[in-house]
Amino acid sequence: MRTIQFLASLWLLLHLAACVLGGAVPVQPVDDDDEERMHPHLQANPRSESRSNAENTQDYWLSASKEHILEKLNFVRNTKRAKNIILFLGDGMGLATLAAARSYLGGEEKKLYFEKFPFTGLSKTYCVDKIVPDSASTSTSYLCGVKANYGTIGVSANVKRGDCQAMADKSNHVFSVGKWAMDAGKAAGLVTTTRVTHASPSGVYAHTADREWENNAVLEEACGDLAKDLDDIAVQLIHGEVGSKLKVMLGGGRRNFMDLEFYKNGRRTDGRNLVEEFEAMSDRNVYVKNRKKLLNVDPATTDRLLGLFAKSHLHYHEEQLADPENTEPTLEEMTQKAIEVLQTEENGYFLFVEGGKIDISHHDTMARIALDETAELSKAVKLARKMTSEEDTLIVVTSDHSHTFSLGGYQPRGSDIFDKAEASGADGKPYLALSYANGKSFETYYDVMAHQRVDPLLADNVDVAQLFPATAPLESETHGGEDVGVFASGPWAHIFTGVYEQNAIPHMLAFAACVGDGQTACD
């Protein structure tokens, strides 16, 4: 009682002091009205009431909890050596994206396939010089095991973005778990829905001071005379120490491999056709440029497979579905063919698979597309797990970073995740349950002349490429800085639990497969 009286007296003194000094009391007690504003009473939604009568009973939740505990108790830690490693990356797939994707799949109680994996953790994504990283520095982290500077790939933090001279110093180069696997006699490959020379897949094989140096033209413009001693990212994929040995390379980005002389969208200016150079290396090197040819690839007669299915990134899955003349494979189809080709290797393999357009759609505040791309990644993971054995294949699913994407608003269970929130704003207008802290959609939802919000239900913006509200106007929405999820299944999956630095991921992969120079399960 004395403690309560003391605290009450202290608050009163602070309040009086603030009044005398003309200031404000830092902390105000919460009254009933404040509580109602924070947690309003909302009308029930008929759809949510009809979802499941069982959920209204305590037995349902008690039983579900017991089943969860029993499931955990029945997990047996697999401490066998991992013959194969598959690392899936949902680029920009933060925790809010996962939560919203469940609703997109049909209900908040749903799970993306990889959320059923027995072991989960959280990865800290900051890079050496930024609190919020990009996909280049993070690829160096989760593939090479070293944190680096923003915008750089496959180099240590001794290399600042754009430093041509530091990039030329090979002592600054760091190598990926893909190379560690190949050094141990395994095969390696990569699959992406972006350009194969984009930031994330480049972490498998490239060393560059700038993620944008995907072809010789941009590299030479940036580095001048120093460029003669440097290789652009596309050249590194075809002729580099690591890239020249990769067994599978599937994605987009054809423009970075050819001069205009060979391809109307080519961006090279050195007269080279790197695709022809790849094919000339061996009669068993196979190049494909469309879905039909990819599906017809015979793994038994293919030593190395290069697939470039678009001039830049592949189209969104929703765009592929809408185009009757679509010639691009899905992420699931590329993953299947990659595994089929890699499974011909007796010693096993490392495969990197990126759902890269989750990130790109978030940058454009296109939440519908981002959630669909997340669902596509889930399909690819499911297929990979079915094609492999949990006994000898470790599958890890994670993200490089999140976005400023938010899911909020007290909307009823079972409601449309893309619709308005249950309550209206203080201005009397509805607001959407999904939004971004910044991005190009600011003026779509805010009338800058009238200084008021636009009713989101009246905005001419309701197709699959719908933009969702952004609080601050930017040309491109930014990444977020919070931790991202890590989901693991297979040998040594249990070591991926907890909260850890992102650069620990490749070391844990290497530990499970007994590759690399660090600590391994075989020691």
JSON list of C-alpha atoms in Angstrom, two decimals, residues 76-219:
[
{"chain": "A", "resi": 76, "resn": "VAL", "atom": "CA", "xyz": [14.13, -37.15, -33.47]},
{"chain": "A", "resi": 77, "resn": "ARG", "atom": "CA", "xyz": [17.27, -35.14, -34.02]},
{"chain": "A", "resi": 78, "resn": "ASN", "atom": "CA", "xyz": [18.90, -36.24, -37.24]},
{"chain": "A", "resi": 79, "resn": "THR", "atom": "CA", "xyz": [22.67, -36.15, -36.77]},
{"chain": "A", "resi": 80, "resn": "LYS", "atom": "CA", "xyz": [23.57, -37.88, -40.01]},
{"chain": "A", "resi": 81, "resn": "ARG", "atom": "CA", "xyz": [25.87, -36.20, -42.51]},
{"chain": "A", "resi": 82, "resn": "ALA", "atom": "CA", "xyz": [23.87, -34.16, -45.03]},
{"chain": "A", "resi": 83, "resn": "LYS", "atom": "CA", "xyz": [24.64, -35.41, -48.52]},
{"chain": "A", "resi": 84, "resn": "ASN", "atom": "CA", "xyz": [22.63, -32.59, -50.11]},
{"chain": "A", "resi": 85, "resn": "ILE", "atom": "CA", "xyz": [21.83, -29.01, -49.11]},
{"chain": "A", "resi": 86, "resn": "ILE", "atom": "CA", "xyz": [19.05, -26.86, -50.54]},
{"chain": "A", "resi": 87, "resn": "LEU", "atom": "CA", "xyz": [18.87, -23.25, -49.38]},
{"chain": "A", "resi": 88, "resn": "PHE", "atom": "CA", "xyz": [15.62, -21.46, -50.28]},
{"chain": "A", "resi": 89, "resn": "LEU", "atom": "CA", "xyz": [15.49, -17.70, -50.07]},
{"chain": "A", "resi": 90, "resn": "GLY", "atom": "CA", "xyz": [12.31, -15.65, -50.07]},
{"chain": "A", "resi": 91, "resn": "ASP", "atom": "CA", "xyz": [13.81, -12.28, -50.95]},
{"chain": "A", "resi": 92, "resn": "GLY", "atom": "CA", "xyz": [12.13, -9.63, -48.78]},
{"chain": "A", "resi": 93, "resn": "MET", "atom": "CA", "xyz": [9.94, -12.24, -47.07]},
{"chain": "A", "resi": 94, "resn": "GLY", "atom": "CA", "xyz": [9.56, -10.76, -43.60]},
{"chain": "A", "resi": 95, "resn": "LEU", "atom": "CA", "xyz": [7.36, -12.08, -40.82]},
{"chain": "A", "resi": 96, "resn": "ALA", "atom": "CA", "xyz": [4.45, -9.80, -41.74]},
{"chain": "A", "resi": 97, "resn": "THR", "atom": "CA", "xyz": [4.58, -11.23, -45.26]},
{"chain": "A", "resi": 98, "resn": "LEU", "atom": "CA", "xyz": [4.32, -14.76, -43.85]},
{"chain": "A", "resi": 99, "resn": "ALA", "atom": "CA", "xyz": [1.34, -13.84, -41.68]},
{"chain": "A", "resi": 100, "resn": "ALA", "atom": "CA", "xyz": [-0.52, -12.13, -44.53]},
{"chain": "A", "resi": 101, "resn": "ALA", "atom": "CA", "xyz": [0.31, -14.99, -46.91]},
{"chain": "A", "resi": 102, "resn": "ARG", "atom": "CA", "xyz": [-1.53, -17.42, -44.62]},
{"chain": "A", "resi": 103, "resn": "SER", "atom": "CA", "xyz": [-4.69, -15.38, -45.02]},
{"chain": "A", "resi": 104, "resn": "TYR", "atom": "CA", "xyz": [-4.04, -15.25, -48.76]},
{"chain": "A", "resi": 105, "resn": "LEU", "atom": "CA", "xyz": [-3.89, -19.06, -48.77]},
{"chain": "A", "resi": 106, "resn": "GLY", "atom": "CA", "xyz": [-7.32, -19.25, -47.18]},
{"chain": "A", "resi": 107, "resn": "GLY", "atom": "CA", "xyz": [-7.11, -18.55, -43.48]},
{"chain": "A", "resi": 108, "resn": "GLU", "atom": "CA", "xyz": [-4.99, -17.28, -40.61]},
{"chain": "A", "resi": 109, "resn": "GLU", "atom": "CA", "xyz": [-4.71, -20.83, -39.29]},
{"chain": "A", "resi": 110, "resn": "LYS", "atom": "CA", "xyz": [-3.09, -22.04, -42.53]},
{"chain": "A", "resi": 111, "resn": "LYS", "atom": "CA", "xyz": [0.63, -22.69, -42.87]},
{"chain": "A", "resi": 112, "resn": "LEU", "atom": "CA", "xyz": [3.02, -22.18, -45.71]},
{"chain": "A", "resi": 113, "resn": "TYR", "atom": "CA", "xyz": [4.63, -25.54, -46.40]},
{"chain": "A", "resi": 114, "resn": "PHE", "atom": "CA", "xyz": [7.97, -24.63, -44.84]},
{"chain": "A", "resi": 115, "resn": "GLU", "atom": "CA", "xyz": [6.25, -23.41, -41.67]},
{"chain": "A", "resi": 116, "resn": "LYS", "atom": "CA", "xyz": [5.60, -27.10, -40.98]},
{"chain": "A", "resi": 117, "resn": "PHE", "atom": "CA", "xyz": [9.33, -27.74, -40.74]},
{"chain": "A", "resi": 118, "resn": "PRO", "atom": "CA", "xyz": [10.28, -28.98, -37.25]},
{"chain": "A", "resi": 119, "resn": "PHE", "atom": "CA", "xyz": [12.94, -26.40, -36.42]},
{"chain": "A", "resi": 120, "resn": "THR", "atom": "CA", "xyz": [12.84, -22.62, -36.68]},
{"chain": "A", "resi": 121, "resn": "GLY", "atom": "CA", "xyz": [15.02, -19.68, -35.74]},
{"chain": "A", "resi": 122, "resn": "LEU", "atom": "CA", "xyz": [15.51, -15.97, -36.31]},
{"chain": "A", "resi": 123, "resn": "SER", "atom": "CA", "xyz": [18.31, -14.35, -38.28]},
{"chain": "A", "resi": 124, "resn": "LYS", "atom": "CA", "xyz": [19.67, -10.84, -37.61]},
{"chain": "A", "resi": 125, "resn": "THR", "atom": "CA", "xyz": [20.03, -9.13, -40.98]},
{"chain": "A", "resi": 126, "resn": "TYR", "atom": "CA", "xyz": [21.99, -5.87, -40.50]},
{"chain": "A", "resi": 127, "resn": "CYS", "atom": "CA", "xyz": [25.16, -5.46, -42.55]},
{"chain": "A", "resi": 128, "resn": "VAL", "atom": "CA", "xyz": [28.50, -3.89, -41.58]},
{"chain": "A", "resi": 129, "resn": "ASP", "atom": "CA", "xyz": [27.63, -0.30, -42.53]},
{"chain": "A", "resi": 130, "resn": "LYS", "atom": "CA", "xyz": [23.80, -0.25, -42.48]},
{"chain": "A", "resi": 131, "resn": "ILE", "atom": "CA", "xyz": [21.13, -1.09, -39.92]},
{"chain": "A", "resi": 132, "resn": "VAL", "atom": "CA", "xyz": [18.81, -2.07, -42.77]},
{"chain": "A", "resi": 133, "resn": "PRO", "atom": "CA", "xyz": [20.67, -4.08, -45.44]},
{"chain": "A", "resi": 134, "resn": "ASP", "atom": "CA", "xyz": [20.22, -4.78, -49.14]},
{"chain": "A", "resi": 135, "resn": "SER", "atom": "CA", "xyz": [20.16, -8.09, -51.00]},
{"chain": "A", "resi": 136, "resn": "ALA", "atom": "CA", "xyz": [23.82, -7.84, -52.00]},
{"chain": "A", "resi": 137, "resn": "SER", "atom": "CA", "xyz": [25.37, -7.53, -48.56]},
{"chain": "A", "resi": 138, "resn": "THR", "atom": "CA", "xyz": [22.98, -10.14, -47.17]},
{"chain": "A", "resi": 139, "resn": "SER", "atom": "CA", "xyz": [23.82, -12.64, -49.92]},
{"chain": "A", "resi": 140, "resn": "THR", "atom": "CA", "xyz": [27.44, -12.35, -48.83]},
{"chain": "A", "resi": 141, "resn": "SER", "atom": "CA", "xyz": [26.25, -13.02, -45.30]},
{"chain": "A", "resi": 142, "resn": "TYR", "atom": "CA", "xyz": [23.98, -16.06, -45.71]},
{"chain": "A", "resi": 143, "resn": "LEU", "atom": "CA", "xyz": [26.05, -17.60, -48.52]},
{"chain": "A", "resi": 144, "resn": "CYS", "atom": "CA", "xyz": [29.67, -16.69, -47.72]},
{"chain": "A", "resi": 145, "resn": "GLY", "atom": "CA", "xyz": [29.47, -16.51, -43.94]},
{"chain": "A", "resi": 146, "resn": "VAL", "atom": "CA", "xyz": [30.86, -12.96, -43.67]},
{"chain": "A", "resi": 147, "resn": "LYS", "atom": "CA", "xyz": [28.98, -9.72, -43.14]},
{"chain": "A", "resi": 148, "resn": "ALA", "atom": "CA", "xyz": [29.85, -7.03, -45.69]},
{"chain": "A", "resi": 149, "resn": "ASN", "atom": "CA", "xyz": [29.01, -3.50, -46.78]},
{"chain": "A", "resi": 150, "resn": "TYR", "atom": "CA", "xyz": [25.78, -2.42, -48.42]},
{"chain": "A", "resi": 151, "resn": "GLY", "atom": "CA", "xyz": [25.77, -2.98, -52.20]},
{"chain": "A", "resi": 152, "resn": "THR", "atom": "CA", "xyz": [28.76, -5.34, -52.30]},
{"chain": "A", "resi": 153, "resn": "ILE", "atom": "CA", "xyz": [28.79, -9.07, -53.08]},
{"chain": "A", "resi": 154, "resn": "GLY", "atom": "CA", "xyz": [31.31, -11.78, -52.26]},
{"chain": "A", "resi": 155, "resn": "VAL", "atom": "CA", "xyz": [33.85, -9.42, -50.70]},
{"chain": "A", "resi": 156, "resn": "SER", "atom": "CA", "xyz": [34.74, -8.51, -47.14]},
{"chain": "A", "resi": 157, "resn": "ALA", "atom": "CA", "xyz": [33.91, -5.20, -45.50]},
{"chain": "A", "resi": 158, "resn": "ASN", "atom": "CA", "xyz": [37.34, -3.95, -46.54]},
{"chain": "A", "resi": 159, "resn": "VAL", "atom": "CA", "xyz": [35.59, -3.20, -49.84]},
{"chain": "A", "resi": 160, "resn": "LYS", "atom": "CA", "xyz": [33.27, -0.20, -49.89]},
{"chain": "A", "resi": 161, "resn": "ARG", "atom": "CA", "xyz": [30.57, 0.02, -52.54]},
{"chain": "A", "resi": 162, "resn": "GLY", "atom": "CA", "xyz": [32.07, 1.21, -55.82]},
{"chain": "A", "resi": 163, "resn": "ASP", "atom": "CA", "xyz": [35.72, 0.69, -54.78]},
{"chain": "A", "resi": 164, "resn": "CYS", "atom": "CA", "xyz": [37.21, -0.79, -57.95]},
{"chain": "A", "resi": 165, "resn": "GLN", "atom": "CA", "xyz": [40.74, -1.05, -56.58]},
{"chain": "A", "resi": 166, "resn": "ALA", "atom": "CA", "xyz": [39.70, -2.90, -53.41]},
{"chain": "A", "resi": 167, "resn": "MET", "atom": "CA", "xyz": [37.61, -5.28, -55.52]},
{"chain": "A", "resi": 168, "resn": "ALA", "atom": "CA", "xyz": [40.70, -6.14, -57.59]},
{"chain": "A", "resi": 169, "resn": "ASP", "atom": "CA", "xyz": [42.54, -7.24, -54.43]},
{"chain": "A", "resi": 170, "resn": "LYS", "atom": "CA", "xyz": [41.72, -10.94, -54.24]},
{"chain": "A", "resi": 171, "resn": "SER", "atom": "CA", "xyz": [42.59, -11.05, -50.56]},
{"chain": "A", "resi": 172, "resn": "ASN", "atom": "CA", "xyz": [39.27, -9.24, -50.05]},
{"chain": "A", "resi": 173, "resn": "HIS", "atom": "CA", "xyz": [37.29, -11.96, -51.84]},
{"chain": "A", "resi": 174, "resn": "VAL", "atom": "CA", "xyz": [35.17, -14.36, -49.82]},
{"chain": "A", "resi": 175, "resn": "PHE", "atom": "CA", "xyz": [33.63, -17.59, -51.11]},
{"chain": "A", "resi": 176, "resn": "SER", "atom": "CA", "xyz": [30.23, -19.18, -50.78]},
{"chain": "A", "resi": 177, "resn": "VAL", "atom": "CA", "xyz": [29.08, -22.46, -49.33]},
{"chain": "A", "resi": 178, "resn": "GLY", "atom": "CA", "xyz": [28.51, -23.43, -52.97]},
{"chain": "A", "resi": 179, "resn": "LYS", "atom": "CA", "xyz": [32.26, -23.36, -53.56]},
{"chain": "A", "resi": 180, "resn": "TRP", "atom": "CA", "xyz": [32.89, -25.14, -50.27]},
{"chain": "A", "resi": 181, "resn": "ALA", "atom": "CA", "xyz": [30.58, -27.91, -51.47]},
{"chain": "A", "resi": 182, "resn": "MET", "atom": "CA", "xyz": [32.28, -28.16, -54.88]},
{"chain": "A", "resi": 183, "resn": "ASP", "atom": "CA", "xyz": [35.71, -28.26, -53.23]},
{"chain": "A", "resi": 184, "resn": "ALA", "atom": "CA", "xyz": [34.44, -31.29, -51.32]},
{"chain": "A", "resi": 185, "resn": "GLY", "atom": "CA", "xyz": [33.44, -33.05, -54.55]},
{"chain": "A", "resi": 186, "resn": "LYS", "atom": "CA", "xyz": [29.79, -32.07, -54.65]},
{"chain": "A", "resi": 187, "resn": "ALA", "atom": "CA", "xyz": [27.93, -30.24, -57.41]},
{"chain": "A", "resi": 188, "resn": "ALA", "atom": "CA", "xyz": [26.31, -26.82, -57.03]},
{"chain": "A", "resi": 189, "resn": "GLY", "atom": "CA", "xyz": [23.63, -24.79, -58.74]},
{"chain": "A", "resi": 190, "resn": "LEU", "atom": "CA", "xyz": [21.29, -21.84, -58.50]},
{"chain": "A", "resi": 191, "resn": "VAL", "atom": "CA", "xyz": [17.69, -21.03, -59.42]},
{"chain": "A", "resi": 192, "resn": "THR", "atom": "CA", "xyz": [16.02, -17.62, -59.30]},
{"chain": "A", "resi": 193, "resn": "THR", "atom": "CA", "xyz": [13.02, -15.72, -60.60]},
{"chain": "A", "resi": 194, "resn": "THR", "atom": "CA", "xyz": [15.25, -12.64, -61.01]},
{"chain": "A", "resi": 195, "resn": "ARG", "atom": "CA", "xyz": [18.28, -12.19, -63.25]},
{"chain": "A", "resi": 196, "resn": "VAL", "atom": "CA", "xyz": [20.92, -14.83, -62.56]},
{"chain": "A", "resi": 197, "resn": "THR", "atom": "CA", "xyz": [23.32, -11.89, -62.20]},
{"chain": "A", "resi": 198, "resn": "HIS", "atom": "CA", "xyz": [21.11, -10.16, -59.62]},
{"chain": "A", "resi": 199, "resn": "ALA", "atom": "CA", "xyz": [22.27, -9.57, -56.05]},
{"chain": "A", "resi": 200, "resn": "SER", "atom": "CA", "xyz": [21.04, -12.73, -54.33]},
{"chain": "A", "resi": 201, "resn": "PRO", "atom": "CA", "xyz": [22.16, -15.45, -56.78]},
{"chain": "A", "resi": 202, "resn": "SER", "atom": "CA", "xyz": [25.43, -13.62, -57.44]},
{"chain": "A", "resi": 203, "resn": "GLY", "atom": "CA", "xyz": [26.44, -14.38, -53.87]},
{"chain": "A", "resi": 204, "resn": "VAL", "atom": "CA", "xyz": [26.95, -17.99, -54.93]},
{"chain": "A", "resi": 205, "resn": "TYR", "atom": "CA", "xyz": [29.77, -17.17, -57.37]},
{"chain": "A", "resi": 206, "resn": "ALA", "atom": "CA", "xyz": [30.66, -13.48, -57.74]},
{"chain": "A", "resi": 207, "resn": "HIS", "atom": "CA", "xyz": [33.01, -10.93, -56.15]},
{"chain": "A", "resi": 208, "resn": "THR", "atom": "CA", "xyz": [32.09, -7.32, -56.89]},
{"chain": "A", "resi": 209, "resn": "ALA", "atom": "CA", "xyz": [32.24, -3.91, -55.27]},
{"chain": "A", "resi": 210, "resn": "ASP", "atom": "CA", "xyz": [28.87, -3.00, -56.74]},
{"chain": "A", "resi": 211, "resn": "ARG", "atom": "CA", "xyz": [25.79, -5.14, -57.31]},
{"chain": "A", "resi": 212, "resn": "GLU", "atom": "CA", "xyz": [24.97, -3.13, -60.44]},
{"chain": "A", "resi": 213, "resn": "TRP", "atom": "CA", "xyz": [28.08, -4.26, -62.34]},
{"chain": "A", "resi": 214, "resn": "GLU", "atom": "CA", "xyz": [26.20, -7.05, -64.08]},
{"chain": "A", "resi": 215, "resn": "ASN", "atom": "CA", "xyz": [27.73, -6.42, -67.53]},
{"chain": "A", "resi": 216, "resn": "ASN", "atom": "CA", "xyz": [30.89, -4.84, -68.92]},
{"chain": "A", "resi": 217, "resn": "ALA", "atom": "CA", "xyz": [29.25, -1.54, -69.91]},
{"chain": "A", "resi": 218, "resn": "VAL", "atom": "CA", "xyz": [28.31, -0.50, -66.37]},
{"chain": "A", "resi": 219, "resn": "LEU", "atom": "CA", "xyz": [31.57, -1.82, -64.94]}
]
